[in-house]
């Protein structure tokens, strides 16, 4: 596991998501009320991209069937998803967003 620069924090507006690829990782950076989360950009239900999913606190709602996920740990919080998504430990330093990316996820 290593801390990887993902994106400048000001490139993701409050309440918005931004897809980005870092190496083999297809990521989604989320800015929920000024808190940043980096998650895998793929729903566990029918593999839809989570880009543009609505953000509420630490939750993101899949844009396809509205399953909610906890962006802190990736857990599925309601139907139709039952499996978690990947969520990465995220920090912001000097206006830059970093995530602890894990191999193979
Ligand atoms: S693809 Fe995300 S809830 Fe169905």
Short mmCIF file of C-alpha atoms and ligand atoms in Angstrom, two decimals:
data_model
loop_
_atom_site.label_atom_id
_atom_site.label_comp_id
_atom_site.label_asym_id
_atom_site.label_seq_id
_atom_site.Cartn_x
_atom_site.Cartn_y
_atom_site.Cartn_z
CA UNK A 1 0.00 0.00 0.00
CA UNK A 2 1.30 3.42 -0.85
CA UNK A 3 0.08 6.96 -0.60
CA UNK A 4 -0.59 8.19 -4.11
CA UNK A 5 -1.37 11.67 -5.38
CA UNK A 6 -4.81 11.58 -7.01
CA UNK A 7 -5.92 15.11 -7.93
CA UNK A 8 -5.82 18.74 -6.82
CA UNK A 9 -8.62 19.23 -4.29
CA UNK A 10 -9.98 22.32 -6.03
CA UNK A 11 -10.55 20.29 -9.21
CA UNK A 12 -13.55 18.64 -7.54
CA UNK A 13 -16.35 21.05 -6.59
CA UNK A 14 -18.40 20.60 -3.43
CA UNK A 15 -21.19 18.09 -3.94
CA UNK A 16 -19.58 16.73 -7.12
CA UNK A 17 -17.71 13.64 -8.22
CA UNK A 18 -14.83 13.34 -10.64
CA UNK A 19 -13.70 10.13 -12.35
CA UNK A 20 -9.98 9.62 -12.75
CA UNK A 21 -7.71 6.75 -13.73
CA UNK A 22 -4.51 6.23 -11.80
CA UNK A 23 -2.50 3.35 -13.23
CA UNK A 24 -4.84 0.36 -13.32
CA UNK A 25 -7.27 1.96 -10.87
CA UNK A 26 -10.53 3.46 -12.11
CA UNK A 27 -11.32 5.85 -9.31
CA UNK A 28 -13.98 8.33 -8.33
CA UNK A 29 -13.06 11.35 -6.24
CA UNK A 30 -16.00 12.70 -4.25
CA UNK A 31 -16.29 16.05 -2.49
CA UNK A 32 -19.15 15.87 -0.03
CA UNK A 33 -19.44 19.18 1.79
CA UNK A 34 -15.69 19.69 1.69
CA UNK A 35 -14.82 16.15 2.79
CA UNK A 36 -12.99 14.11 0.18
CA UNK A 37 -13.36 10.42 -0.51
CA UNK A 38 -11.66 8.22 -3.09
CA UNK A 39 -13.55 5.10 -4.09
CA UNK A 40 -13.49 2.60 -6.94
CA UNK A 41 -15.70 3.87 -9.74
CA UNK A 42 -17.80 0.74 -10.03
CA UNK A 43 -20.98 -0.28 -8.29
CA UNK A 44 -21.03 -3.78 -6.82
CA UNK A 45 -24.59 -4.41 -8.00
CA UNK A 46 -24.57 -4.24 -11.82
CA UNK A 47 -21.10 -2.72 -12.27
CA UNK A 48 -22.35 0.77 -13.23
CA UNK A 49 -19.99 3.71 -12.96
CA UNK A 50 -20.69 5.77 -9.85
CA UNK A 51 -19.83 9.04 -11.60
CA UNK A 52 -22.47 11.64 -10.83
CA UNK A 53 -23.93 9.67 -7.93
CA UNK A 54 -25.65 11.85 -5.36
CA UNK A 55 -23.63 12.57 -2.22
CA UNK A 56 -25.13 12.86 1.27
CA UNK A 57 -22.61 13.15 4.06
CA UNK A 58 -20.42 10.05 3.83
CA UNK A 59 -22.87 8.27 1.50
CA UNK A 60 -22.93 8.01 -2.28
CA UNK A 61 -25.97 6.74 -4.16
CA UNK A 62 -25.43 4.75 -7.33
CA UNK A 63 -26.85 6.69 -10.28
CA UNK A 64 -28.30 3.53 -11.88
CA UNK A 65 -30.43 1.88 -9.15
CA UNK A 66 -29.75 4.20 -6.19
CA UNK A 67 -27.96 1.75 -3.88
CA UNK A 68 -26.26 3.70 -1.10
CA UNK A 69 -22.64 3.05 -0.12
CA UNK A 70 -20.56 4.34 2.75
CA UNK A 71 -17.61 6.12 1.14
CA UNK A 72 -15.53 5.69 4.30
CA UNK A 73 -15.32 1.92 4.11
CA UNK A 74 -17.20 0.98 0.93
CA UNK A 75 -19.95 -0.91 2.71
CA UNK A 76 -23.31 -1.36 1.01
CA UNK A 77 -25.96 0.38 3.11
CA UNK A 78 -29.07 -0.73 1.29
CA UNK A 79 -30.60 -2.56 -1.66
CA UNK A 80 -30.21 -3.52 -4.36
CA UNK A 81 -26.47 -3.76 -3.59
CA UNK A 82 -25.34 -6.29 -1.02
CA UNK A 83 -21.57 -6.36 -1.62
CA UNK A 84 -19.17 -3.55 -0.73
CA UNK A 85 -17.25 -1.34 -3.15
CA UNK A 86 -13.59 -0.45 -2.72
CA UNK A 87 -12.98 2.65 -0.63
CA UNK A 88 -9.48 3.99 -0.10
CA UNK A 89 -8.03 5.81 2.87
CA UNK A 90 -8.00 9.43 1.70
CA UNK A 91 -6.14 12.49 2.94
CA UNK A 92 -5.86 16.09 1.78
CA UNK A 93 -2.53 17.84 2.22
CA UNK A 94 -1.63 21.27 0.88
CA UNK A 95 -4.66 21.25 -1.39
CA UNK A 96 -3.86 17.86 -2.87
CA UNK A 97 -5.87 14.67 -2.49
CA UNK A 98 -3.97 11.46 -1.72
CA UNK A 99 -5.25 7.90 -1.38
CA UNK A 100 -3.78 4.67 -0.12
CA UNK A 101 -4.27 2.51 -3.19
CA UNK A 102 -4.10 -1.23 -2.81
CA UNK A 103 -2.82 -3.58 -5.48
CA UNK A 104 -5.36 -5.40 -7.56
CA UNK A 105 -8.39 -3.34 -6.47
S1 LIG B 1 -25.74 -0.79 -10.63
FE1 LIG B 1 -25.58 0.35 -8.80
S2 LIG B 1 -27.37 -0.11 -7.68
FE2 LIG B 1 -27.54 -1.25 -9.53
#
